[in-house]
């Protein structure tokens, strides 16, 4: 049998796989209510499904599929029957390992959340939160919401009723699909999207509350845990169905032996971006790429029901995928099959580049996801990374298409006309817009252009990749050793039910040297050899009591948390490669660190994406400047006479009152839609009637004149009449790029910095915000703008090396540690002040998040700890003057494309703090300077003098030259700007370190800002 029929076989079980996935989403639904938050030990929530009438009566069709499954597995006896099965899945997912289908949900659940819960209950009780302070925290330790004092909707009584009725509706639709034996994958896909898609009720409700109430595990939401557990459950079950009778039911412990693979699909998005001649080419390609990815998702998540999406950015998607437990899954054939399916879809969208497809090695974590993503990006950076037949190449006539450069456009007379597929992409995006699919935002750069006809492309990223692979989590503690020691003065045989029989001994960890003492005690136990009854190890880790020997315990606590089966794992810790001391150090590290569990990894990327989405929504408000009511409006202009050369849905441009006007002709409506910043045409207090009777000369896209537009009437459009002047080009966990009016850019950057300071203050040193602003005149070729953006991002990325910053001072008060730091790599840099919250909302000390990587080997304070490889980490409150910390600095870089050559000439990025200083300085300058003329004059004089005094060859000052220039500057500020006292000192000092240049260049040259007195 040569034919690969596994996909076909799997599709037969689609209803069962999706029903099981749904049970996975819901298996902890009982936690989405107040009783769970009031008392996490209260088990009444587990029977939540009894509140839904008839739930157990659903899915009669499932019995038939279960029978079939048992048949393919050659499992003797009858399957448990759906009612018992569902009940067991909902109630016993965390209990003892099952040898039937329930084992798969246990495996998924254990992987998604079990990693966190290996703290023995008794020893970690002190980490509980109480009813007055039941916080959900962000993935980066920022307290987000007190769930009981300020309950999200789902936690209220009516919220729970609403949730139950939503769940009922999801299950009823599923029941209908199953009963009708719906064959069309689209029906299943629609059902799934409606149930848990981005805007779904269930996703929002579960995202608002937590799956675990103990600190610091209140960072992962119920959604993260449930969704990831369901994804792993689904893939594990699909794997068993593919393995059929080879599935080794008898020989495995499903809960601990199940592994997963990752399926990665990619497309060379950057290629399409770099080929775009106009923004329409890019947004058109992007739309096609988005559709391609949606179809991929439908194939994997619903059609085959083999996995679920775990990560997505603009060019890569990663899904959970089964891993064989025996030899029943032919991974090579599956890879070929998936590749072929992706190829077919890429062909459908006429992509000029082949898609990427890969299936990873098996693993019991998601930390290797980052490497899979990197591998995909690296491959995709070569557009034609493998043989690829481009579709629609039949036309041999005409010019080479200016966009794809691969097909002919079929028209010898028109050089600028793209080929058919490229043209279709442009048109598709226009149709999409006209159908109201992107109403909130604009798609026209012409609409964004500000009063000075300028636009900004703002690009941002958070350095999230090292979080997704777990390396930056080394900083974060699940418990502090000293607190654990304090709350557990005695080690107790807590699993002995009869309290009078419990053995106990004094905790041997020395309170005055907790870290070293812990390592030493563990090392002693390794030297003595495995002892199942050891109280120290079993009080540190729940699983120790069930361990068989130390190497296997080490494997589950240390090795399994790394990329244990990958090809390049030589650096990962292995029991056999280490001496006893190193083994002890690894145990000590893993017992107390916060782990990169799959739910948490999923939350990290969700949270960064969410951060950018919230920024975007803030930018919408900022750019929709309320001062100018016409800024956000579109008009329909009815012409007196129609020119037959005006073409349907073609843009035309003209001029009115010295302002550019861009219009889109609509033949059906016989008129023009404005795609221009109307605030430049109509004054604040005027109505649209101001345009009536006016004439606008018009040119087409090829700059040829057509008949002018004589406006008969103007009215606000019914659909598309209002927009926000922003065009998001890309929004993913790794990158946010948005176009907006240049005059709004500074305020948008301020907002981003403020939000970052607010939400990431505990991790500012290892989750830097990087901001690039490309300012450009509206008519700058889109290619040049994108190239400048890439160069800017490249500069920002390159500056991302670790810097050594020296602590000058540390003030600990009111729950914060305020550090004065001097970036020691850069002598010109001023010292920077950083305030780090070190107290939790309930008044407890935050011993989990605010740690810094410090220079030196000494473990000095009780909260200090040392990574097995040697790096020492220190709590913010324990930093002393003279300590040197590692910092990944947040930076900002700007470039103004007054000339397209400027895209290669980019100033070194500045610290984020310099941006904020520059903004303050500008406010000060505005206050001091008597007039625009005086300011420009003063700056002109100083610039000229500087040129004169500097060496023209290398641009350096001669000895003492800078001091002399600064003296001169001081005099100029005093004479021309009447500056005195502190103002004079600030200006002089800003002139000395380049801040004044940055400030005046940005505000006067780029933004064309004016000082008020001079406006007339
Ligand atoms: Zn083309």
XYZ file of N, CA, C and O in Angstrom, residues 630-770:
564
model
N -12.580 67.562 10.786
C -12.565 66.955 9.449
C -11.438 65.948 9.284
O -11.321 65.294 8.270
N -10.593 65.814 10.332
C -9.442 64.921 10.240
C -9.852 63.474 9.965
O -9.118 62.715 9.346
N -11.024 63.098 10.441
C -11.389 61.681 10.393
C -12.571 61.393 9.472
O -13.175 60.342 9.541
N -12.898 62.370 8.606
C -14.111 62.192 7.790
C -13.777 61.928 6.323
O -12.724 62.318 5.830
N -14.711 61.260 5.672
C -14.602 61.089 4.225
C -15.871 61.645 3.583
O -16.963 61.490 4.128
N -15.706 62.260 2.413
C -16.854 62.832 1.711
C -17.075 62.139 0.377
O -16.141 61.566 -0.198
N -18.300 62.209 -0.058
C -18.599 61.809 -1.426
C -18.804 63.092 -2.224
O -19.632 63.937 -1.861
N -18.008 63.256 -3.297
C -18.095 64.477 -4.097
C -18.783 64.180 -5.422
O -18.316 63.331 -6.190
N -19.897 64.863 -5.634
C -20.642 64.634 -6.880
C -20.204 65.664 -7.914
O -20.275 66.871 -7.681
N -19.717 65.193 -9.088
C -19.253 66.134 -10.109
C -20.424 66.713 -10.912
O -21.461 66.056 -11.046
N -20.181 67.902 -11.461
C -21.195 68.474 -12.359
C -21.251 67.678 -13.652
O -22.298 67.302 -14.125
N -20.059 67.433 -14.195
C -19.983 66.657 -15.442
C -19.069 65.461 -15.239
O -18.086 65.545 -14.515
N -19.389 64.379 -15.927
C -18.574 63.175 -15.802
C -17.605 63.088 -16.972
O -17.995 63.236 -18.126
N -16.339 62.852 -16.681
C -15.348 62.609 -17.723
C -15.299 61.098 -17.958
O -15.112 60.329 -17.023
N -15.460 60.694 -19.200
C -15.499 59.259 -19.481
C -14.154 58.577 -19.280
O -14.065 57.361 -19.245
N -13.091 59.400 -19.148
C -11.781 58.789 -18.923
C -11.560 58.425 -17.460
O -10.619 57.730 -17.124
N -12.393 58.966 -16.585
C -12.277 58.581 -15.173
C -12.590 57.097 -15.039
O -13.629 56.635 -15.530
N -11.692 56.394 -14.413
C -11.887 54.939 -14.343
C -12.324 54.489 -12.960
O -11.890 55.036 -11.950
N -13.151 53.459 -13.015
C -13.738 52.922 -11.774
C -12.651 52.488 -10.791
O -11.727 51.759 -11.141
N -12.775 52.969 -9.564
C -11.883 52.606 -8.465
C -10.416 52.931 -8.721
O -9.523 52.276 -8.206
N -10.188 53.968 -9.563
C -8.821 54.456 -9.752
C -8.628 55.720 -8.914
O -9.534 56.548 -8.833
N -7.450 55.845 -8.283
C -7.186 57.070 -7.528
C -6.756 58.215 -8.454
O -6.071 57.988 -9.451
N -7.185 59.424 -8.118
C -6.771 60.633 -8.837
C -6.269 61.632 -7.821
O -6.715 61.626 -6.674
N -5.317 62.457 -8.271
C -4.853 63.465 -7.318
C -4.870 64.852 -7.919
O -4.737 65.019 -9.126
N -5.089 65.817 -7.060
C -5.153 67.199 -7.513
C -4.749 68.134 -6.399
O -4.098 67.717 -5.435
N -5.141 69.408 -6.562
C -4.750 70.407 -5.591
C -5.913 71.321 -5.299
O -6.688 71.641 -6.188
N -6.009 71.742 -4.053
C -7.040 72.708 -3.715
C -6.492 73.581 -2.602
O -6.039 73.062 -1.573
N -6.506 74.898 -2.825
C -5.958 75.825 -1.829
C -4.555 75.407 -1.371
O -4.279 75.355 -0.171
N -3.703 75.032 -2.306
C -2.326 74.651 -1.996
C -2.199 73.342 -1.230
O -1.127 72.995 -0.756
N -3.309 72.640 -1.060
C -3.217 71.348 -0.384
C -3.476 70.238 -1.388
O -4.331 70.386 -2.263
N -2.739 69.132 -1.251
C -2.998 68.019 -2.164
C -4.348 67.379 -1.849
O -4.777 67.360 -0.698
N -5.009 66.892 -2.889
C -6.297 66.217 -2.709
C -6.214 64.873 -3.416
O -5.788 64.818 -4.566
N -6.575 63.814 -2.731
C -6.596 62.502 -3.368
C -8.015 61.962 -3.344
O -8.691 62.040 -2.332
N -8.412 61.429 -4.488
C -9.799 61.003 -4.647
C -9.859 59.655 -5.333
O -8.991 59.322 -6.136
N -10.878 58.890 -5.019
C -11.081 57.597 -5.659
C -12.388 57.676 -6.441
O -13.443 58.010 -5.873
N -12.307 57.356 -7.730
C -13.528 57.462 -8.532
C -14.371 56.208 -8.402
O -13.866 55.091 -8.470
N -15.663 56.418 -8.192
C -16.597 55.298 -8.124
C -17.591 55.439 -9.272
O -18.456 56.304 -9.256
N -17.423 54.593 -10.289
C -18.238 54.728 -11.491
C -19.705 54.419 -11.198
O -20.608 55.032 -11.749
N -19.915 53.445 -10.313
C -21.302 53.052 -10.038
C -22.082 54.209 -9.424
O -23.245 54.430 -9.724
N -21.391 54.949 -8.543
C -22.084 56.051 -7.877
C -21.873 57.356 -8.629
O -22.406 58.392 -8.241
N -21.067 57.293 -9.718
C -20.750 58.486 -10.489
C -20.230 59.625 -9.624
O -20.786 60.730 -9.629
N -19.202 59.355 -8.886
C -18.637 60.412 -8.050
C -17.343 59.966 -7.407
O -16.863 58.848 -7.636
N -16.783 60.862 -6.599
C -15.487 60.599 -5.978
C -15.599 60.419 -4.465
O -16.342 61.136 -3.801
N -14.825 59.481 -3.958
C -14.687 59.330 -2.509
C -13.381 60.022 -2.129
O -12.341 59.770 -2.760
N -13.408 60.877 -1.125
C -12.146 61.517 -0.729
C -11.274 60.512 0.020
O -11.752 59.767 0.871
N -9.997 60.477 -0.349
C -9.026 59.662 0.393
C -7.869 60.570 0.756
O -6.718 60.350 0.386
N -8.209 61.605 1.484
C -7.255 62.671 1.759
C -7.552 63.253 3.134
O -8.647 63.055 3.655
N -6.589 63.935 3.723
C -6.814 64.570 5.025
C -7.681 65.810 4.827
O -7.196 66.873 4.465
N -8.971 65.681 5.077
C -9.907 66.773 4.789
C -9.674 68.005 5.662
O -10.085 69.100 5.310
N -9.009 67.805 6.785
C -8.748 68.951 7.665
C -7.883 69.989 6.960
O -7.819 71.142 7.375
N -7.216 69.570 5.897
C -6.391 70.521 5.158
C -7.222 71.303 4.142
O -6.773 72.282 3.573
N -8.437 70.813 3.862
C -9.271 71.477 2.858
C -10.391 72.295 3.482
O -10.795 73.321 2.958
N -10.919 71.773 4.593
C -12.093 72.420 5.178
C -11.738 72.905 6.572
O -11.185 72.141 7.367
N -12.034 74.142 6.873
C -11.706 74.684 8.192
C -12.609 74.087 9.261
O -13.696 73.597 8.983
N -12.105 74.195 10.493
C -12.783 73.621 11.654
C -14.279 73.968 11.704
O -15.130 73.113 11.908
N -14.592 75.249 11.485
C -15.973 75.682 11.663
C -16.766 75.681 10.354
O -17.889 76.169 10.298
N -16.164 75.154 9.293
C -16.897 75.104 8.020
C -17.610 73.768 7.855
O -17.224 72.776 8.465
N -18.632 73.768 7.009
C -19.281 72.493 6.694
C -18.739 72.015 5.343
O -17.990 72.730 4.673
N -19.166 70.822 4.943
C -18.685 70.286 3.659
C -19.129 71.160 2.487
O -18.555 71.104 1.416
N -20.170 71.971 2.741
C -20.668 72.832 1.665
C -19.598 73.790 1.157
O -19.695 74.309 0.044
N -18.578 74.009 1.986
C -17.493 74.901 1.588
C -16.861 74.456 0.274
O -16.251 75.249 -0.441
N -16.985 73.159 -0.023
C -16.344 72.652 -1.240
C -17.241 72.798 -2.472
O -16.772 72.680 -3.602
N -18.507 73.016 -2.245
C -19.434 73.028 -3.383
C -19.120 74.177 -4.340
O -18.813 75.284 -3.912
N -19.190 73.847 -5.624
C -18.901 74.853 -6.639
C -17.420 75.026 -6.927
O -17.035 75.702 -7.868
N -16.566 74.395 -6.124
C -15.125 74.530 -6.341
C -14.654 73.542 -7.416
O -15.293 72.519 -7.677
N -13.515 73.878 -8.016
C -12.980 73.019 -9.078
C -11.592 72.503 -8.677
O -10.766 73.256 -8.181
N -11.392 71.216 -8.888
C -10.100 70.617 -8.558
C -9.511 69.990 -9.822
O -10.115 69.093 -10.413
N -8.335 70.470 -10.269
C -7.702 69.837 -11.437
C -7.213 68.439 -11.054
O -6.767 68.232 -9.916
N -7.331 67.478 -11.969
C -7.007 66.091 -11.605
C -5.963 65.468 -12.521
O -5.913 65.759 -13.721
N -5.131 64.610 -11.923
C -4.209 63.787 -12.705
C -4.412 62.340 -12.304
O -4.788 62.061 -11.153
N -4.144 61.446 -13.238
C -4.271 60.029 -12.878
C -2.954 59.509 -12.305
O -1.992 60.261 -12.145
N -2.943 58.217 -12.038
C -1.783 57.583 -11.406
C -0.499 57.740 -12.214
O 0.595 57.754 -11.671
N -0.661 57.831 -13.549
C 0.511 57.982 -14.412
C 0.862 59.444 -14.632
O 1.602 59.779 -15.555
N 0.283 60.308 -13.806
C 0.575 61.739 -13.846
C 0.052 62.419 -15.102
O 0.566 63.459 -15.510
N -0.960 61.825 -15.749
C -1.547 62.460 -16.929
C -2.798 63.224 -16.498
O -3.593 62.714 -15.709
N -2.948 64.426 -17.055
C -4.108 65.240 -16.676
C -5.386 64.664 -17.274
O -5.397 64.176 -18.401
N -6.444 64.669 -16.493
C -7.784 64.318 -16.987
C -8.675 65.521 -16.709
O -8.208 66.534 -16.181
N -9.952 65.422 -17.034
C -10.847 66.566 -16.793
C -10.871 66.938 -15.316
O -10.847 66.056 -14.460
N -10.898 68.211 -15.007
C -10.987 68.609 -13.600
C -12.340 68.242 -13.003
O -13.304 68.023 -13.737
N -12.348 68.188 -11.716
C -13.602 67.888 -11.015
C -14.251 69.197 -10.589
O -13.666 69.989 -9.846
N -15.440 69.410 -11.078
C -16.212 70.571 -10.642
C -17.238 70.040 -9.657
O -18.117 69.249 -10.008
N -17.110 70.445 -8.415
C -17.935 69.808 -7.378
C -19.346 70.390 -7.359
O -19.535 71.595 -7.169
N -20.299 69.509 -7.586
C -21.682 69.978 -7.519
C -22.172 69.928 -6.076
O -22.725 70.873 -5.545
N -21.907 68.775 -5.423
C -22.326 68.673 -4.021
C -21.336 67.795 -3.266
O -20.616 66.991 -3.864
N -21.316 67.987 -1.963
C -20.436 67.170 -1.113
C -21.252 66.662 0.059
O -21.981 67.426 0.689
N -21.150 65.373 0.322
C -21.852 64.859 1.509
C -20.996 63.822 2.231
O -20.167 63.156 1.598
N -21.203 63.705 3.549
C -20.442 62.729 4.324
C -20.909 61.327 3.919
O -22.106 61.078 3.826
N -19.953 60.469 3.633
C -20.280 59.107 3.200
C -21.055 58.364 4.278
O -20.776 58.534 5.470
N -21.995 57.523 3.840
C -22.753 56.758 4.833
C -21.900 55.632 5.392
O -21.663 55.536 6.584
N -21.411 54.780 4.487
C -20.430 53.779 4.935
C -19.058 54.392 4.714
O -18.893 55.223 3.837
N -18.097 53.986 5.470
C -16.719 54.470 5.324
C -16.588 55.961 5.573
O -15.594 56.567 5.206
N -17.617 56.583 6.153
C -17.592 58.036 6.327
C -16.629 58.515 7.393
O -16.223 59.668 7.398
N -16.245 57.619 8.303
C -15.348 58.003 9.397
C -14.207 56.986 9.490
O -14.419 55.796 9.275
N -13.024 57.463 9.788
C -11.894 56.542 9.922
C -10.918 57.067 10.954
O -10.980 58.234 11.351
N -10.027 56.202 11.393
C -8.908 56.632 12.231
C -7.671 56.702 11.357
O -7.368 55.750 10.641
N -6.943 57.803 11.416
C -5.782 57.934 10.526
C -4.573 57.105 10.965
O -3.519 57.639 11.291
N -4.734 55.818 11.005
C -3.608 54.907 11.249
C -3.712 53.744 10.269
O -4.812 53.340 9.898
N -2.575 53.251 9.844
C -2.550 52.030 9.022
C -1.606 51.046 9.700
O -0.390 51.199 9.620
N -2.147 50.062 10.412
C -1.250 49.059 10.986
C -0.724 48.177 9.861
O -1.497 47.607 9.102
N 0.602 48.102 9.733
C 1.175 47.268 8.681
C 1.422 45.863 9.200
O 1.374 44.894 8.472
N 1.717 45.773 10.482
C 2.023 44.469 11.046
C 1.823 44.547 12.557
O 2.225 45.515 13.190
N 1.159 43.527 13.098
C 1.019 43.490 14.550
C 1.105 42.035 14.988
O 0.214 41.238 14.709
N 2.218 41.689 15.590
C 2.413 40.308 16.038
C 3.192 40.381 17.348
O 3.620 41.451 17.753
N 3.378 39.233 18.025
C 4.133 39.300 19.274
C 5.556 39.840 19.084
O 6.143 40.371 20.012
N 6.110 39.695 17.891
C 7.494 40.112 17.691
C 7.671 41.481 17.057
O 8.748 42.066 17.141
N 6.637 42.016 16.439
C 6.824 43.309 15.788
C 5.504 44.041 15.591
O 4.500 43.436 15.256
N 5.570 45.350 15.806
C 4.408 46.213 15.571
C 4.866 47.358 14.684
O 5.752 48.119 15.036
N 4.280 47.434 13.493
C 4.599 48.530 12.587
C 3.307 49.244 12.234
O 2.340 48.603 11.836
N 3.334 50.563 12.361
C 2.112 51.306 12.075
C 2.459 52.631 11.404
O 3.458 53.269 11.736
N 1.647 53.005 10.428
C 1.793 54.303 9.779
C 0.827 55.269 10.439
O -0.327 54.908 10.705
N 1.280 56.500 10.685
C 0.384 57.503 11.251
C 0.857 58.901 10.871
O 1.963 59.070 10.353
N 0.015 59.923 11.093
C 0.437 61.282 10.745
C 1.662 61.656 11.555
O 1.698 61.408 12.761
N 2.658 62.249 10.904
C 3.896 62.558 11.630
C 3.635 63.443 12.846
O 4.248 63.278 13.894
N 2.696 64.387 12.714
C 2.484 65.322 13.825
C 1.977 64.598 15.082
O 2.053 65.137 16.182
N 1.479 63.352 14.923
C 1.009 62.614 16.100
C 2.076 61.654 16.636
O 1.899 61.036 17.685
N 3.176 61.525 15.892
C 4.145 60.469 16.217
C 4.772 60.627 17.607
O 4.898 59.659 18.349
N 5.146 61.883 17.961
C 5.816 62.068 19.259
C 4.920 61.619 20.394
O 5.358 60.937 21.327
N 3.663 62.025 20.309
C 2.743 61.672 21.385
C 2.529 60.154 21.452
O 2.424 59.581 22.536
N 2.506 59.511 20.295
C 2.338 58.051 20.275
C 3.563 57.365 20.907
O 3.421 56.395 21.653
N 4.748 57.886 20.594
C 5.958 57.315 21.197
C 5.917 57.507 22.719
O 6.221 56.590 23.487
N 5.498 58.709 23.150
C 5.370 58.959 24.597
C 4.452 57.926 25.252
O 4.757 57.388 26.315
N 3.331 57.682 24.595
C 2.360 56.724 25.153
C 2.962 55.334 25.295
O 2.760 54.651 26.290
N 3.709 54.934 24.256
C 4.314 53.604 24.297
C 5.308 53.505 25.450
O 5.329 52.512 26.186
N 6.114 54.553 25.619
C 7.121 54.540 26.688
C 6.433 54.502 28.053
O 6.818 53.734 28.948
N 5.380 55.283 28.178
C 4.666 55.332 29.450
C 4.056 53.955 29.778
O 4.182 53.454 30.895
N 3.450 53.341 28.772
C 2.830 52.036 28.996
C 3.884 50.983 29.333
O 3.687 50.128 30.198
N 5.002 51.072 28.665
C 6.083 50.103 28.916
C 6.624 50.280 30.336
O 6.815 49.313 31.069
N 6.853 51.536 30.723
C 7.325 51.790 32.085
C 6.345 51.260 33.121
O 6.731 50.715 34.143
N 5.092 51.427 32.826
C 4.041 51.032 33.756
C 3.950 49.503 33.872
O 3.902 48.958 34.966
N 3.954 48.826 32.742
C 3.650 47.398 32.752
C 4.872 46.494 32.858
O 4.752 45.334 33.226
N 6.033 47.017 32.513
C 7.205 46.144 32.462
C 8.299 46.570 33.437
O 9.456 46.235 33.262
N 7.889 47.336 34.460
C 8.897 47.915 35.350
C 9.693 46.862 36.114
O 10.804 47.110 36.536
N 9.129 45.676 36.314
C 9.865 44.636 37.038
C 10.876 43.924 36.156
O 11.736 43.205 36.652
N 10.729 44.068 34.869
C 11.611 43.333 33.947
C 12.231 44.263 32.903
O 12.633 43.827 31.844
N 12.312 45.562 33.233
C 12.757 46.548 32.234
C 14.150 46.234 31.706
O 14.475 46.552 30.570
N 14.983 45.604 32.534
C 16.367 45.331 32.137
C 16.485 44.155 31.180
O 17.529 43.925 30.598
N 15.425 43.359 31.037
C 15.523 42.191 30.140
C 14.342 42.051 29.204
O 14.163 41.034 28.545
N 13.485 43.073 29.138
C 12.426 43.088 28.131
C 12.351 44.498 27.556
O 11.403 45.233 27.779
N 13.416 44.886 26.831
C 13.509 46.274 26.379
C 12.512 46.588 25.258
O 12.289 45.765 24.376
N 11.945 47.772 25.341
C 11.120 48.270 24.249
C 12.044 48.954 23.250
O 12.877 49.768 23.638
N 11.898 48.601 21.978
C 12.720 49.250 20.953
C 11.801 49.964 19.980
O 10.897 49.341 19.417
